[in-house]
């Protein structure tokens, strides 16, 4: 065709496609507005690209997952009802490493910034003009050029790399540079050079082979190793070469690691900033451990699991989502973007445990999700909870009662946990009010335990949360906590929990006082939870006692979480998965909150029946608590424990107690594995009626996990 | 010559709408997308847009008039319509959508009511204009087809 014949060497995968690159470039266009989508499609066709359209983000993701090689570029709208465009962006970037262009009617600088930080290669404004579309192929070339960087250290190499390019000009391989003119070529060369230099990997292309290396898929497993290696070395000291050595994976090049490291760092940055604000919230909610996430992740996990396949998710996805995706989603009317979380769920806890946890969660989710609101959910949960937590199922049941937390968002948080945190994320989601508490999510995602640096963030963040922030933060804080892998992170989480406890009152009536008194109230509160997501907070209040500080935040957090969950989540949940059953969500969130507080989880179980609910809650709580507990125990154990836990829990049920104990256990473990936590929680519950240890709060966390 | 006259008429009409600010150059871009293979492109776009807009506005009205104003959904929908309207070139309507969205984000009920009224007004004038354009378009297409025959 007219396009220069330069072969696009860029796309080595399918030479034929790139023979006339950019003609024939395969684009996937995603937009919920049919008019815009149609226009976009027509415009793209006019540019002689091959276009596939999707009017929903999930559909687009499916298409991409089915065959990532079928596309070269993705153009996506920012505001979509089923999934936040940013989340999609992160997911695609992580999983498939495809260039993504954002599209929006908004020209707000902040949004543009957000898009870029999430990895978008470009940001276009609607209505789109054809002139702009004519240039988008550059992004494909650039990316291709950079990826196989290792091979192309020099233009010559490039040539080789591009293999196809007949022209051999280094740049040309990138893209029919010639045709486009020397400019492109020059540009490419420049880019190349810049990239090469800028690339962390440096040029030690291990394998100067010209052909493009097959794209490396960062599976969960791989990412987990990566994160482990990074943590071992310390984030600052982590250099690709060392990481590569530590990972000891065949076929992986330094370049691959380097580029992945870049993304990972960005992700961390993102979550840390988000986390700091929301960490509090999320942490609390997130149920520190994956267990929590599990719960929440139910929704997310399911997705996550899917993502897991993609492998990329790990942290980056999570992170991005959590903070932005999750939260963003939360805010969106859709309610808790639990979905988003789920995506985050993909986050695949690069952590070790997460995967398993997540799975469990994933299982949970299905059960939970079913909107059965109460019974349905919980019941489902126990099964899904493979986590071992059969015990948890006890709680789960309680959870089920909760009103299906429509706000799945809360849950999603878990899903979103980046890295190991995964579980936590979910809890956060619960917490986060679905509507906007992205924090919540964040908390979860942040959870990556391993993140030492993060852990700190999260925990701290939570505490200060204001009631509002709390809600969000609840989840969030917990997330951060996880970073540290252990207690530290929990601290954050714990903090959140504290808040949550205070926040619990979200349900409205919560007051700190109530909370304190409610700790026991779990039983009483239970009804709350069941009724409205918000109620949950009340129960949490119990846990909230921990804080007693009367921080508004806390109460608010929990309550908010619940609230949010209910409200937003409802919306969101519906969107996402509805399965979540609002109760569930709530419960989770509650649990989370509960857990965070003291494991007050009981409230979560609201639906359970006042009494039983408590148990359930405690379960949840424990779950959460566990999650949190782990974290909490470290930090605030004392606080929580004393206050509400003991008192309340006793009244409520053993469930809670069991959890608290687990909390201790967890916390110490730093939630390395949700399973452990869950187990711990389970045991606790059984053994102890109330978190007598005060760890109860922690249990609450476990609840999170339960969820 | 009828065709030419008709085309001229269409252009004039569009120009007048542009002068009024109802349409902008984007509409021409849309027109440019019409091809031999797809002569109905513009018509379809207009029809689709009007449907979406009608539904959207009705929905937004419901959100606004409920016992409790559903700002969240209102925000989302007004943003959605902003994208649609700007894509077809309805710049004034897009601006009205933007303002409505702002009011909705601020949970400002009164602002929303006013914004909504303005949006409806803009939409009506845009719709009317688009319908007229459609009519001429149809004629043109009909003529062209007849011409081919």
Short mmCIF file of C-alpha atoms in Angstrom, two decimals, chain B:
data_model
loop_
_atom_site.label_atom_id
_atom_site.label_comp_id
_atom_site.label_asym_id
_atom_site.label_seq_id
_atom_site.Cartn_x
_atom_site.Cartn_y
_atom_site.Cartn_z
CA UNK B 1 -28.25 19.92 -10.87
CA UNK B 2 -30.76 19.04 -8.42
CA UNK B 3 -28.16 17.10 -6.65
CA UNK B 4 -25.84 19.99 -6.71
CA UNK B 5 -28.44 22.34 -5.52
CA UNK B 6 -29.37 20.00 -2.86
CA UNK B 7 -25.83 19.62 -1.80
CA UNK B 8 -25.39 23.28 -1.81
CA UNK B 9 -28.45 23.63 0.25
CA UNK B 10 -27.11 21.16 2.70
CA UNK B 11 -23.84 22.96 2.99
CA UNK B 12 -25.54 26.22 3.51
CA UNK B 13 -27.65 24.79 6.17
CA UNK B 14 -24.76 23.29 7.94
CA UNK B 15 -22.91 26.50 7.69
CA UNK B 16 -25.72 28.36 9.28
CA UNK B 17 -25.76 25.94 12.12
CA UNK B 18 -22.12 26.43 12.55
CA UNK B 19 -22.57 30.11 12.59
CA UNK B 20 -25.00 29.74 15.37
CA UNK B 21 -22.51 27.69 17.18
CA UNK B 22 -24.70 24.68 17.34
CA UNK B 23 -22.40 22.60 15.26
CA UNK B 24 -18.69 22.72 14.87
CA UNK B 25 -16.17 21.41 12.45
CA UNK B 26 -16.42 17.99 13.92
CA UNK B 27 -19.58 17.45 12.02
CA UNK B 28 -17.73 17.79 8.82
CA UNK B 29 -15.30 15.19 9.96
CA UNK B 30 -18.22 12.93 10.42
CA UNK B 31 -19.42 13.73 7.00
CA UNK B 32 -16.03 13.02 5.59
CA UNK B 33 -16.36 9.52 6.83
CA UNK B 34 -19.16 8.83 4.52
CA UNK B 35 -18.04 6.62 1.73
CA UNK B 36 -19.31 4.97 -1.32
CA UNK B 37 -19.66 1.78 0.55
CA UNK B 38 -21.41 3.40 3.38
CA UNK B 39 -23.42 6.32 2.18
CA UNK B 40 -25.67 6.14 5.14
CA UNK B 41 -22.99 6.72 7.60
CA UNK B 42 -24.02 10.20 8.50
CA UNK B 43 -27.63 9.26 8.76
CA UNK B 44 -26.90 6.36 10.98
CA UNK B 45 -24.74 8.42 13.18
CA UNK B 46 -27.35 11.07 13.56
CA UNK B 47 -30.06 8.59 14.25
CA UNK B 48 -28.01 6.73 16.75
CA UNK B 49 -27.04 9.88 18.46
CA UNK B 50 -30.57 11.15 18.76
CA UNK B 51 -31.70 7.90 20.22
CA UNK B 52 -28.98 7.88 22.79
CA UNK B 53 -29.60 11.46 23.62
CA UNK B 54 -33.32 11.05 23.96
CA UNK B 55 -32.88 8.16 26.28
CA UNK B 56 -30.13 9.80 28.16
CA UNK B 57 -32.01 12.98 28.74
CA UNK B 58 -35.12 11.15 29.82
CA UNK B 59 -33.04 9.14 32.20
CA UNK B 60 -31.31 12.15 33.58
CA UNK B 61 -34.61 13.83 34.12
CA UNK B 62 -35.70 10.90 36.16
CA UNK B 63 -32.58 11.05 38.22
CA UNK B 64 -33.16 14.67 38.87
CA UNK B 65 -36.76 14.43 39.68
CA UNK B 66 -36.66 11.53 42.02
CA UNK B 67 -37.29 12.05 45.69
CA UNK B 68 -33.60 11.95 46.18
CA UNK B 69 -31.49 13.26 43.40
CA UNK B 70 -29.21 10.65 42.06
CA UNK B 71 -26.18 12.77 41.45
CA UNK B 72 -23.84 9.98 40.82
CA UNK B 73 -25.67 8.62 37.91
CA UNK B 74 -26.48 12.03 36.72
CA UNK B 75 -22.83 12.86 36.61
CA UNK B 76 -22.00 9.78 34.68
CA UNK B 77 -24.73 10.24 32.19
CA UNK B 78 -24.04 13.86 31.55
CA UNK B 79 -20.47 12.96 30.89
CA UNK B 80 -21.55 10.28 28.55
CA UNK B 81 -23.70 12.64 26.57
CA UNK B 82 -20.97 15.14 26.47
CA UNK B 83 -18.82 12.67 24.66
CA UNK B 84 -21.54 11.75 22.24
CA UNK B 85 -22.57 15.25 21.43
CA UNK B 86 -19.07 16.45 20.93
CA UNK B 87 -18.39 13.53 18.65
CA UNK B 88 -21.11 14.58 16.28
CA UNK B 89 -20.15 18.19 16.52
CA UNK B 90 -22.89 19.42 18.79
CA UNK B 91 -20.60 21.75 20.62
CA UNK B 92 -23.16 23.80 22.45
CA UNK B 93 -24.87 20.79 23.71
CA UNK B 94 -21.56 19.36 24.79
CA UNK B 95 -20.88 22.47 26.78
CA UNK B 96 -24.26 22.27 28.39
CA UNK B 97 -23.48 18.70 29.34
CA UNK B 98 -20.23 19.73 30.83
CA UNK B 99 -21.84 22.38 32.95
CA UNK B 100 -24.51 20.03 34.06
CA UNK B 101 -21.90 17.55 35.04
CA UNK B 102 -20.13 20.08 37.14
CA UNK B 103 -23.28 20.99 38.94
CA UNK B 104 -24.01 17.38 39.51
CA UNK B 105 -20.59 16.65 40.86
CA UNK B 106 -21.08 19.46 43.30
CA UNK B 107 -24.38 17.98 44.28
CA UNK B 108 -25.97 21.23 43.44
CA UNK B 109 -29.56 20.47 42.78
CA UNK B 110 -30.59 23.87 41.66
CA UNK B 111 -27.64 24.06 39.37
CA UNK B 112 -28.59 20.74 37.93
CA UNK B 113 -32.11 21.81 37.28
CA UNK B 114 -30.95 24.82 35.43
CA UNK B 115 -28.29 22.88 33.63
CA UNK B 116 -30.81 20.30 32.64
CA UNK B 117 -33.14 22.87 31.23
CA UNK B 118 -30.39 24.39 29.24
CA UNK B 119 -29.26 21.04 28.01
CA UNK B 120 -32.70 20.20 26.79
CA UNK B 121 -32.89 23.46 25.02
CA UNK B 122 -29.60 22.95 23.29
CA UNK B 123 -30.44 19.46 22.44
CA UNK B 124 -33.67 20.46 20.86
CA UNK B 125 -32.09 22.95 18.58
CA UNK B 126 -29.36 20.50 17.73
CA UNK B 127 -31.81 17.76 17.11
CA UNK B 128 -33.89 19.87 14.89
CA UNK B 129 -30.90 20.88 12.90
CA UNK B 130 -29.68 17.34 12.61
CA UNK B 131 -33.05 16.17 11.49
CA UNK B 132 -33.12 18.72 8.75
CA UNK B 133 -29.71 17.69 7.68
CA UNK B 134 -30.85 14.12 7.64
CA UNK B 135 -33.67 14.92 5.40
CA UNK B 136 -31.49 16.59 2.89
CA UNK B 137 -29.02 13.80 3.19
CA UNK B 138 -31.64 11.28 2.45
CA UNK B 139 -32.63 13.12 -0.58
CA UNK B 140 -29.11 13.32 -1.72
CA UNK B 141 -28.58 9.68 -1.28
CA UNK B 142 -31.80 8.93 -3.01
CA UNK B 143 -30.80 11.06 -5.89
CA UNK B 144 -27.42 9.55 -6.08
CA UNK B 145 -28.86 6.13 -6.13
CA UNK B 146 -31.33 7.05 -8.70
CA UNK B 147 -28.62 8.66 -10.61
CA UNK B 148 -26.74 5.45 -10.66
CA UNK B 149 -29.62 3.58 -11.89
#
